[in-house]
Amino acid sequence: MVVTPTCDRMKFLQQTYRYFRAQDYPYPENLFWCVLDDSKQRPSTLFHASLMASPQIQYKHHPGKLRIGRKRNLLNNMALEIGADIICAMDDDDWYGESYVREMVDLLMNSDFPMAGGSAIHYYVAGEDRILFFNRPFGPYHSCNNLLGYKTDLLKHTSYDDAKATGEEMAFTRHFKIPLVQHPMTKRVFLGLIHSANIVPKNFISQNSKFITDLRLEDFAMDNETKVFLRSITPIN
């Protein structure tokens, strides 16, 4: 099960749809996508209609603005209603490789830990066409929510803070105390995006010379359409 919160970011959501459809999970009939959208405008496009018509997609529009902690709790409930055993986050503004779900599921199935994620991750800086490697020693069980997978049994014991507008993974992971298996090479499946519409500004990453790399988008397993999309995003203000 893949879960995505979104709001007023149609182009990003369309791109995330491509990432979901491209997943090489070996049991595609068992792969579902839950989307919770609290955009101001109600869904009215052909794209929205295609989402709502798909048997493998649960798209819900919420008429009022929600905090991210509440949205993630609602998404988990949507996934549970469908019968999910494992949930993988897929934020609407990051890149996810074709093997993302498969690799996260493999990590969880081969571990006694209830969570999988990645603490050492790469970021693409919009408008500057450069890639950073954010690798701070936050602890063995650290992961941001954009690269997080978990067994649904965990939801009996923890949840997000409904009041949280940012940093929602802190409550869910019990301040990174819940055991988590680290992905050994996040570059294979994930690339975060630093751009002007980030919920949490990431200037502390983009302006730090310690994180500079020589990597290019060509070093990631993404198709040309994705590279064009990422290079078209408005630069950071």
Backbone as JSON, one array per atom type, in Angstrom:
{
  "sequence": "MVVTPTCDRMKFLQQTYRYFRAQDYPYPENLFWCVLDDSKQRPSTLFHASLMASPQIQYKHHPGKLRIGRKRNLLNNMALEIGADIICAMDDDDWYGESYVREMVDLLMNSDFPMAGGSAIHYYVAGEDRILFFNRPFGPYHSCNNLLGYKTDLLKHTSYDDAKATGEEMAFTRHFKIPLVQHPMTKRVFLGLIHSANIVPKNFISQNSKFITDLRLEDFAMDNETKVFLRSITPIN",
  "N": [[0.83, -1.19, 0.0], [0.56, 2.17, -0.89], [0.81, 5.49, 0.28], [-0.25, 8.86, -0.04], [-0.23, 12.17, 0.87], [-1.63, 15.25, -0.28], [-1.87, 18.6, -1.63], [-3.11, 21.16, -3.51], [-1.22, 20.79, -5.6], [-1.1, 19.92, -8.38], [0.55, 19.25, -10.65], [2.71, 17.99, -9.42], [1.38, 15.84, -8.21], [0.45, 14.45, -10.45], [2.88, 13.59, -11.44], [3.7, 11.91, -9.37], [1.81, 9.94, -9.63], [2.76, 8.71, -11.94], [5.09, 7.58, -10.88], [4.0, 5.73, -9.1], [2.57, 4.03, -10.86], [4.67, 2.93, -12.22], [5.93, 1.16, -10.53], [7.71, -1.83, -9.77], [6.7, -3.88, -8.27], [6.22, -7.25, -7.45], [3.66, -8.31, -7.26], [1.42, -6.88, -8.63], [-1.36, -6.67, -8.6], [-1.98, -6.52, -5.98], [-1.16, -4.08, -5.13], [-1.91, -0.95, -3.95], [-2.96, 2.5, -4.05], [-3.39, 5.13, -1.91], [-4.73, 8.31, -1.74], [-4.95, 11.43, -0.25], [-6.44, 14.47, -0.5], [-6.52, 17.8, 0.21], [-6.99, 20.09, -1.25], [-7.94, 23.43, -2.22], [-9.62, 23.69, -4.44], [-12.18, 21.66, -5.71], [-11.98, 18.27, -6.94], [-11.96, 18.11, -10.41], [-10.97, 17.54, -12.88], [-9.98, 15.6, -15.8], [-7.88, 14.02, -15.03], [-8.31, 13.67, -12.25], [-10.7, 12.28, -12.45], [-9.83, 9.93, -13.63], [-8.27, 8.89, -11.59], [-10.21, 8.36, -9.62], [-11.63, 6.44, -10.9], [-10.08, 4.22, -11.02], [-9.58, 0.9, -9.9], [-7.5, 0.33, -8.2], [-6.82, 2.53, -6.85], [-7.47, 4.7, -4.2], [-8.87, 7.62, -3.95], [-9.42, 10.53, -2.15], [-11.08, 13.55, -1.53], [-10.8, 16.19, 0.7], [-12.82, 18.69, 2.05], [-11.93, 20.75, 3.74], [-9.0, 22.42, 5.07], [-6.35, 20.44, 6.29], [-4.07, 19.48, 8.89], [-0.8, 18.07, 8.5], [-0.19, 15.87, 10.15], [-2.73, 14.89, 10.84], [-3.66, 14.24, 8.29], [-1.98, 12.13, 7.59], [-2.71, 10.2, 9.47], [-5.36, 9.74, 8.68], [-4.91, 8.71, 6.12], [-3.6, 6.33, 6.8], [-5.76, 5.04, 7.99], [-7.41, 4.73, 5.75], [-5.85, 2.93, 4.31], [-5.85, 0.72, 6.02], [-8.54, 0.02, 5.91], [-8.69, -1.07, 3.39], [-7.24, -3.3, 3.77], [-4.47, -3.42, 4.11], [-1.19, -4.73, 4.7], [1.34, -3.75, 4.79], [2.57, -0.45, 4.66], [3.72, 2.1, 2.56], [5.23, 5.22, 2.42], [4.76, 7.83, 0.03], [5.58, 10.72, -0.9], [4.26, 13.68, -2.53], [6.08, 15.3, -3.84], [8.59, 14.24, -4.28], [11.08, 12.07, -5.82], [10.59, 8.67, -6.68], [11.99, 5.57, -7.22], [11.52, 2.78, -9.53], [11.77, 0.4, -8.13], [11.12, 0.95, -5.56], [8.84, 0.32, -3.75], [9.0, -2.5, -3.76], [11.58, -2.94, -2.69], [11.36, -1.76, -0.14], [9.37, -3.36, 0.99], [10.7, -5.83, 0.96], [12.78, -5.28, 2.79], [11.29, -5.0, 5.15], [9.99, -7.48, 5.36], [12.08, -9.18, 5.75], [13.01, -8.6, 8.21], [12.7, -8.27, 11.77], [11.96, -5.88, 12.66], [9.53, -3.23, 12.89], [9.51, -1.1, 11.14], [10.85, 0.54, 8.2], [13.28, 2.57, 6.6], [15.15, 5.53, 5.67], [17.99, 7.27, 6.56], [20.19, 8.56, 5.49], [20.09, 10.48, 2.77], [19.61, 11.71, -0.62], [19.2, 14.94, -2.11], [17.61, 16.96, -4.56], [18.18, 20.14, -5.83], [15.95, 22.44, -6.83], [15.95, 24.32, -9.83], [18.64, 24.79, -9.71], [19.92, 22.6, -10.52], [21.49, 20.72, -9.1], [22.77, 18.23, -6.84], [22.53, 17.14, -3.53], [23.94, 15.45, -0.68], [22.57, 14.39, 2.15], [23.63, 13.48, 5.09], [23.56, 13.07, 8.04], [24.45, 12.05, 11.37], [21.92, 10.94, 12.83], [21.06, 8.85, 14.34], [20.38, 5.28, 14.72], [17.71, 4.6, 14.19], [16.52, 6.58, 12.76], [14.53, 8.3, 10.35], [13.21, 10.37, 7.83], [9.77, 11.15, 7.04], [9.2, 10.95, 4.36], [10.5, 8.83, 3.3], [9.6, 6.21, 4.28], [8.5, 3.1, 5.49], [6.18, 0.75, 6.86], [4.95, -1.91, 8.93], [1.53, -2.71, 9.25], [0.6, -3.59, 11.71], [1.93, -2.06, 13.52], [0.4, 0.21, 13.82], [-1.35, -0.24, 15.85], [-0.08, 0.59, 18.05], [1.06, 3.09, 17.79], [0.7, 6.46, 16.48], [0.24, 9.33, 14.33], [0.59, 12.76, 15.38], [-2.25, 14.58, 15.41], [-2.29, 17.34, 15.45], [0.04, 18.25, 14.38], [1.82, 20.22, 12.09], [4.19, 20.11, 10.8], [7.14, 18.02, 10.85], [6.03, 15.57, 11.56], [6.79, 12.92, 11.79], [8.12, 12.6, 14.18], [6.38, 12.1, 16.4], [5.16, 9.78, 15.48], [7.23, 7.91, 15.27], [7.99, 7.76, 17.84], [9.92, 9.62, 18.68], [12.03, 8.59, 17.21], [12.58, 6.16, 18.4], [11.4, 3.73, 17.94], [12.23, 0.6, 16.63], [13.94, 0.49, 13.52], [14.74, -0.55, 10.26], [17.42, 0.32, 8.26], [17.53, 1.48, 4.91], [19.91, 0.25, 2.65], [20.96, 1.64, 0.45], [19.81, 4.37, -0.42], [19.8, 6.02, -2.64], [19.12, 4.46, -4.78], [16.38, 4.29, -4.82], [15.16, 6.69, -4.14], [14.86, 10.27, -4.27], [14.95, 13.27, -2.77], [13.27, 16.47, -3.0], [14.16, 19.8, -3.11], [12.54, 22.76, -3.04], [10.56, 25.71, -3.81], [8.07, 25.36, -2.66], [8.21, 23.62, -0.53], [6.95, 22.06, 2.41], [8.36, 22.14, 4.76], [10.92, 24.38, 4.97], [14.12, 23.92, 3.47], [16.56, 25.2, 3.57], [18.71, 25.0, 5.25], [19.91, 22.76, 4.41], [20.34, 23.09, 1.62], [22.06, 25.26, 1.53], [24.39, 24.49, 2.69], [27.68, 23.71, 2.38], [28.84, 21.31, 3.01], [27.31, 19.25, 2.1], [27.48, 19.0, -0.61], [27.65, 17.37, -3.79], [28.98, 15.64, -6.69], [27.1, 14.51, -8.22], [24.61, 13.9, -10.77], [21.31, 14.15, -12.25], [21.33, 12.15, -14.07], [22.63, 10.11, -12.81], [20.83, 8.71, -11.41], [18.26, 6.23, -11.4], [16.18, 7.08, -13.29], [13.65, 7.99, -15.72], [13.75, 9.85, -18.86], [11.63, 11.66, -19.05], [11.07, 12.23, -16.4], [13.45, 13.52, -15.61], [13.3, 15.82, -17.2], [11.01, 16.97, -16.11], [11.82, 17.49, -13.41], [13.86, 19.31, -13.86], [12.45, 21.45, -14.73], [11.2, 22.69, -12.67], [10.3, 25.46, -10.61], [12.82, 27.64, -9.39], [14.24, 27.87, -6.01], [12.99, 30.44, -3.9]],
  "CA": [[0.0, 0.0, 0.0], [1.27, 3.44, -0.98], [-0.04, 6.57, 0.77], [0.23, 10.17, -0.47], [-0.99, 13.39, 1.16], [-1.35, 16.28, -1.28], [-2.69, 19.81, -1.53], [-2.86, 22.22, -4.48], [0.02, 20.54, -6.35], [-1.55, 19.01, -9.43], [1.66, 18.73, -11.47], [3.45, 17.04, -8.59], [0.58, 14.63, -8.02], [0.48, 13.71, -11.71], [4.17, 12.93, -11.53], [3.68, 10.82, -8.4], [1.01, 8.88, -10.26], [3.67, 7.99, -12.82], [5.98, 6.75, -10.06], [3.21, 4.61, -8.59], [2.26, 3.11, -11.95], [5.91, 2.31, -12.7], [6.5, 0.26, -9.53], [7.91, -3.2, -10.25], [6.27, -4.8, -7.22], [5.91, -8.48, -8.18], [2.23, -8.66, -7.18], [0.79, -5.58, -8.89], [-2.79, -6.67, -8.28], [-2.09, -6.25, -4.54], [-0.57, -2.78, -4.84], [-2.93, 0.1, -3.98], [-2.5, 3.86, -3.77], [-4.34, 5.98, -1.2], [-4.4, 9.73, -1.89], [-5.84, 12.35, 0.48], [-6.22, 15.77, -1.11], [-7.32, 18.87, 0.81], [-6.86, 21.27, -2.09], [-9.08, 24.34, -2.17], [-10.52, 23.39, -5.54], [-12.66, 20.29, -5.74], [-11.47, 17.54, -8.11], [-12.86, 18.29, -11.54], [-10.26, 17.32, -14.13], [-9.95, 14.23, -16.29], [-6.92, 13.29, -14.21], [-9.01, 13.27, -11.04], [-11.68, 11.26, -12.82], [-9.11, 8.67, -13.86], [-7.89, 8.36, -10.28], [-11.4, 7.84, -8.93], [-12.16, 5.3, -11.64], [-9.17, 3.08, -10.93], [-9.85, 0.01, -8.76], [-6.33, 0.22, -7.34], [-6.56, 3.85, -6.26], [-8.47, 5.31, -3.34], [-8.64, 9.06, -3.93], [-10.42, 11.25, -1.37], [-10.89, 14.98, -1.39], [-11.34, 16.73, 1.95], [-13.17, 20.08, 1.73], [-11.26, 21.72, 4.6], [-7.57, 22.24, 5.23], [-5.95, 19.53, 7.37], [-2.66, 19.44, 9.23], [-0.18, 16.89, 7.91], [-0.33, 14.73, 11.06], [-4.1, 14.37, 10.67], [-3.76, 13.63, 6.96], [-1.3, 10.82, 7.57], [-3.56, 9.27, 10.22], [-6.5, 9.39, 7.82], [-4.39, 7.84, 5.06], [-3.4, 5.0, 7.4], [-7.08, 4.42, 8.15], [-7.83, 4.32, 4.42], [-5.08, 1.73, 3.96], [-6.35, -0.39, 6.85], [-9.86, -0.37, 5.4], [-8.48, -1.9, 2.2], [-6.62, -4.54, 4.2], [-3.01, -3.35, 3.93], [-0.27, -5.32, 5.68], [2.5, -2.87, 4.8], [2.3, 0.87, 4.1], [4.91, 2.83, 2.14], [4.98, 6.63, 2.12], [5.21, 8.35, -1.26], [5.18, 12.12, -0.92], [3.93, 14.09, -3.9], [7.1, 16.15, -4.46], [9.88, 13.56, -4.31], [11.2, 11.01, -6.82], [10.66, 7.29, -6.19], [12.37, 4.65, -8.28], [10.6, 1.69, -9.84], [11.91, -0.7, -7.18], [10.93, 1.49, -4.21], [7.93, -0.49, -2.92], [9.55, -3.86, -3.63], [12.73, -2.96, -1.78], [10.89, -1.48, 1.21], [8.68, -4.56, 1.46], [11.73, -6.84, 1.23], [13.45, -4.92, 4.04], [10.4, -5.28, 6.27], [9.69, -8.92, 5.45], [13.3, -9.87, 6.18], [13.42, -8.02, 9.49], [11.73, -8.29, 12.86], [11.63, -4.5, 12.96], [8.24, -2.84, 12.31], [9.64, 0.03, 10.23], [12.01, 0.65, 7.33], [13.41, 3.94, 6.13], [16.49, 5.93, 5.27], [18.46, 8.5, 7.19], [21.14, 9.18, 4.56], [19.35, 10.62, 1.52], [20.01, 12.74, -1.57], [18.22, 15.96, -2.45], [17.8, 17.73, -5.78], [17.84, 21.54, -5.6], [15.22, 22.92, -8.0], [16.45, 25.52, -10.46], [20.1, 24.85, -9.66], [20.37, 21.35, -11.15], [22.55, 20.09, -8.33], [22.31, 17.2, -5.92], [23.21, 17.14, -2.24], [23.82, 14.21, 0.1], [22.31, 14.75, 3.54], [24.02, 12.27, 5.82], [23.87, 13.43, 9.41], [24.29, 10.91, 12.29], [20.76, 11.17, 13.69], [20.76, 7.66, 15.13], [20.1, 4.12, 13.89], [16.3, 4.43, 13.89], [16.01, 7.82, 12.18], [14.14, 8.44, 8.95], [12.12, 11.31, 7.56], [8.56, 10.42, 6.66], [9.09, 10.78, 2.91], [11.1, 7.53, 2.94], [9.22, 5.41, 5.45], [7.58, 1.99, 5.31], [5.91, 0.13, 8.16], [3.94, -2.96, 9.02], [0.34, -2.08, 9.8], [0.44, -3.95, 13.13], [2.5, -0.96, 14.29], [-0.62, 1.23, 14.04], [-2.02, -0.53, 17.12], [0.75, 1.08, 19.14], [1.49, 4.47, 17.59], [-0.01, 7.23, 15.46], [0.74, 10.69, 14.17], [-0.06, 13.81, 16.16], [-3.18, 15.28, 14.53], [-2.07, 18.78, 15.49], [1.33, 18.57, 13.8], [1.84, 20.76, 10.73], [5.49, 19.7, 10.29], [7.86, 17.12, 11.75], [5.05, 14.61, 12.07], [7.39, 11.61, 12.05], [8.62, 12.54, 15.55], [5.4, 11.42, 17.24], [4.88, 8.44, 14.95], [8.37, 7.04, 15.55], [8.32, 7.93, 19.26], [11.21, 10.31, 18.68], [13.0, 7.68, 16.59], [12.91, 5.07, 19.33], [10.86, 2.48, 17.41], [13.26, -0.02, 15.78], [13.78, 0.74, 12.09], [15.83, -1.08, 9.45], [17.85, 1.34, 7.31], [17.77, 1.09, 3.52], [21.36, 0.3, 2.47], [21.38, 2.53, -0.64], [18.59, 5.1, -0.73], [19.92, 6.6, -3.98], [18.52, 3.55, -5.74], [14.92, 4.34, -4.81], [14.59, 7.94, -3.65], [15.55, 11.55, -4.39], [14.12, 14.34, -2.24], [13.25, 17.68, -3.8], [14.18, 21.08, -2.41], [11.9, 23.72, -3.95], [9.95, 26.86, -3.14], [6.82, 24.99, -2.0], [8.42, 22.64, 0.54], [6.23, 22.34, 3.65], [9.43, 22.54, 5.68], [12.07, 24.93, 4.22], [15.34, 23.12, 3.62], [17.73, 26.04, 3.3], [19.84, 24.54, 6.06], [20.58, 21.72, 3.62], [20.76, 23.59, 0.31], [23.1, 26.27, 1.66], [25.52, 23.92, 3.44], [28.66, 23.17, 1.44], [29.23, 19.97, 3.42], [26.46, 18.25, 1.47], [27.65, 19.08, -2.06], [28.14, 16.19, -4.5], [29.16, 15.79, -8.14], [26.07, 13.7, -8.87], [23.62, 14.51, -11.66], [20.1, 13.34, -12.37], [21.68, 10.98, -14.89], [23.17, 9.07, -11.94], [19.7, 8.06, -10.76], [17.56, 5.34, -12.34], [14.91, 7.72, -13.67], [13.5, 8.15, -17.16], [14.01, 11.2, -19.36], [10.49, 12.52, -18.74], [11.24, 12.68, -15.02], [14.54, 14.5, -15.59], [12.77, 17.07, -17.76], [10.08, 17.54, -15.11], [12.56, 18.02, -12.27], [14.64, 20.49, -14.28], [11.51, 22.52, -15.08], [10.58, 23.22, -11.45], [10.69, 26.82, -10.26], [13.91, 27.7, -8.4], [13.93, 28.33, -4.66], [12.94, 31.9, -3.8]],
  "C": [[0.87, 1.24, 0.0], [0.31, 4.54, -0.53], [0.59, 7.92, 0.43], [-0.7, 11.27, 0.01], [-0.65, 14.45, 0.12], [-2.27, 17.46, -1.08], [-2.22, 20.83, -2.57], [-1.55, 22.05, -5.26], [-0.26, 19.51, -7.44], [-0.4, 18.41, -10.22], [2.49, 17.72, -10.69], [2.68, 15.73, -8.45], [0.54, 13.79, -9.3], [1.79, 12.96, -11.88], [4.24, 11.75, -10.57], [2.86, 9.65, -8.92], [1.87, 8.05, -11.21], [4.6, 7.07, -12.02], [5.24, 5.53, -9.52], [2.97, 3.58, -9.68], [3.5, 2.36, -12.42], [6.5, 1.31, -11.72], [6.57, -1.18, -10.05], [7.57, -4.24, -9.17], [5.74, -6.08, -7.88], [4.45, -8.93, -8.13], [1.4, -7.4, -7.4], [-0.69, -5.52, -8.55], [-3.03, -6.39, -6.8], [-1.53, -4.89, -4.14], [-1.64, -1.69, -5.03], [-2.3, 1.44, -3.6], [-3.62, 4.64, -3.12], [-3.87, 7.43, -1.27], [-5.43, 10.54, -1.11], [-5.48, 13.77, 0.08], [-7.11, 16.8, -0.42], [-7.1, 20.19, 0.07], [-8.11, 22.13, -2.0], [-10.11, 24.01, -3.24], [-10.91, 21.93, -5.54], [-12.15, 19.59, -6.99], [-12.45, 17.61, -9.27], [-12.21, 17.99, -12.88], [-10.37, 15.86, -14.57], [-8.96, 13.38, -15.5], [-7.57, 12.81, -12.92], [-10.01, 12.16, -11.33], [-11.01, 9.91, -13.04], [-8.66, 8.05, -12.55], [-9.08, 7.69, -9.6], [-11.98, 6.62, -9.63], [-11.3, 4.05, -11.5], [-9.47, 2.21, -9.72], [-8.69, -0.11, -7.79], [-5.95, 1.55, -6.69], [-7.75, 4.29, -5.42], [-8.14, 6.79, -3.22], [-9.78, 9.72, -3.16], [-10.06, 12.72, -1.31], [-11.55, 15.43, -0.1], [-11.61, 18.22, 1.75], [-12.48, 21.13, 2.58], [-9.79, 21.4, 4.77], [-7.26, 21.4, 6.46], [-4.47, 19.69, 7.66], [-2.08, 18.1, 8.79], [-0.27, 15.67, 8.82], [-1.7, 14.08, 10.93], [-4.24, 13.67, 9.32], [-3.11, 12.25, 6.94], [-2.09, 9.79, 8.39], [-4.75, 8.82, 9.38], [-6.07, 8.47, 6.68], [-4.14, 6.43, 5.6], [-4.73, 4.29, 7.58], [-7.63, 3.95, 6.8], [-7.15, 3.02, 4.02], [-5.56, 0.52, 4.75], [-7.7, -0.89, 6.35], [-9.75, -1.26, 4.16], [-7.83, -3.23, 2.57], [-5.11, -4.58, 4.05], [-2.28, -4.05, 5.06], [0.96, -4.44, 5.86], [2.11, -1.57, 4.11], [3.63, 1.54, 3.77], [4.52, 4.28, 1.83], [5.49, 6.95, 0.72], [4.73, 9.79, -1.34], [5.07, 12.64, -2.34], [5.03, 14.89, -4.58], [8.49, 15.54, -4.47], [9.88, 12.49, -5.4], [11.33, 9.66, -6.14], [10.95, 6.37, -7.36], [11.4, 3.49, -8.42], [10.65, 0.57, -8.81], [11.62, -0.27, -5.74], [10.06, 0.59, -3.33], [8.5, -1.89, -2.7], [10.69, -3.91, -2.61], [12.31, -2.67, -0.33], [10.18, -2.7, 1.81], [9.69, -5.65, 1.81], [12.45, -6.54, 2.55], [12.59, -5.29, 5.24], [10.14, -6.77, 6.45], [10.88, -9.71, 5.96], [13.84, -9.33, 7.51], [12.31, -8.2, 10.51], [11.31, -6.88, 13.24], [10.31, -4.11, 12.28], [8.33, -1.74, 11.26], [10.89, -0.1, 9.37], [12.07, 2.09, 6.82], [14.83, 4.24, 5.7], [16.87, 7.25, 5.9], [19.42, 9.27, 6.29], [20.49, 9.27, 3.18], [19.89, 11.77, 0.67], [18.85, 13.7, -1.82], [18.62, 16.65, -3.75], [17.34, 19.16, -5.52], [17.23, 22.12, -6.88], [15.83, 24.22, -8.51], [17.95, 25.64, -10.48], [20.74, 23.59, -10.25], [21.58, 20.75, -10.43], [21.97, 19.17, -7.27], [23.19, 17.2, -4.67], [23.02, 15.78, -1.57], [23.75, 14.58, 1.57], [22.52, 13.51, 4.4], [24.5, 12.64, 7.21], [23.65, 12.22, 10.33], [23.15, 11.13, 13.29], [20.42, 9.97, 14.57], [20.3, 6.52, 14.24], [18.64, 3.97, 13.47], [15.68, 5.68, 13.28], [15.61, 7.66, 10.73], [13.11, 9.55, 8.86], [10.94, 10.55, 6.97], [8.47, 10.17, 5.16], [9.73, 9.48, 2.42], [10.86, 6.59, 4.11], [8.22, 4.33, 5.04], [7.36, 1.32, 6.65], [4.83, -0.93, 8.03], [2.72, -2.38, 9.73], [0.03, -2.49, 11.24], [0.96, -2.83, 14.03], [1.44, 0.07, 14.65], [-1.47, 0.96, 15.28], [-1.31, 0.15, 18.28], [1.2, 2.53, 18.97], [0.65, 5.13, 16.5], [0.66, 8.59, 15.34], [-0.02, 11.63, 15.1], [-0.93, 14.62, 15.21], [-2.89, 16.77, 14.42], [-0.77, 19.21, 14.8], [1.2, 19.07, 12.36], [3.16, 20.43, 10.04], [6.11, 18.71, 11.28], [7.0, 16.03, 12.33], [5.63, 13.24, 12.39], [7.9, 11.48, 13.48], [7.67, 11.77, 16.46], [5.22, 9.98, 16.78], [5.99, 7.45, 15.3], [8.78, 7.05, 17.02], [9.72, 8.52, 19.41], [12.34, 9.36, 18.25], [13.49, 6.6, 17.56], [12.37, 3.72, 18.84], [11.89, 1.87, 16.46], [12.93, 0.1, 14.29], [14.98, 0.18, 11.35], [16.14, -0.04, 8.36], [18.02, 0.76, 5.91], [19.26, 1.25, 3.24], [21.84, 1.27, 1.39], [20.17, 3.31, -1.13], [18.62, 5.73, -2.12], [19.25, 5.75, -5.05], [17.01, 3.77, -5.87], [14.33, 5.71, -4.52], [15.49, 9.13, -3.94], [14.6, 12.62, -3.89], [14.25, 15.59, -3.1], [13.22, 18.9, -2.89], [13.67, 22.14, -3.38], [11.15, 24.76, -3.14], [8.68, 26.51, -2.37], [6.98, 23.88, -0.97], [7.61, 23.04, 1.78], [7.22, 22.8, 4.72], [10.59, 23.09, 4.85], [13.34, 24.15, 4.51], [16.59, 23.91, 3.26], [18.95, 25.58, 4.08], [20.57, 23.39, 5.37], [21.16, 22.33, 2.34], [21.91, 24.58, 0.39], [24.33, 25.78, 2.42], [26.48, 23.22, 2.48], [29.09, 21.74, 1.79], [28.47, 18.89, 2.66], [26.6, 18.21, -0.05], [28.18, 17.77, -2.63], [28.37, 16.55, -5.97], [28.09, 15.03, -8.92], [25.17, 14.55, -9.75], [22.38, 13.62, -11.69], [20.36, 12.07, -13.16], [22.25, 9.84, -14.06], [22.08, 8.32, -11.18], [18.9, 7.3, -11.82], [16.18, 5.89, -12.7], [14.86, 7.92, -15.18], [13.67, 9.62, -17.56], [12.87, 12.16, -19.03], [10.6, 13.07, -17.31], [12.34, 13.72, -14.91], [14.06, 15.85, -16.11], [11.85, 17.75, -16.76], [10.85, 18.19, -13.96], [13.33, 19.29, -12.64], [13.75, 21.66, -14.66], [10.92, 23.22, -13.86], [11.16, 24.58, -11.1], [11.8, 26.81, -9.21], [13.42, 28.15, -7.03], [13.95, 29.85, -4.62], [14.11, 32.45, -2.98]]
}
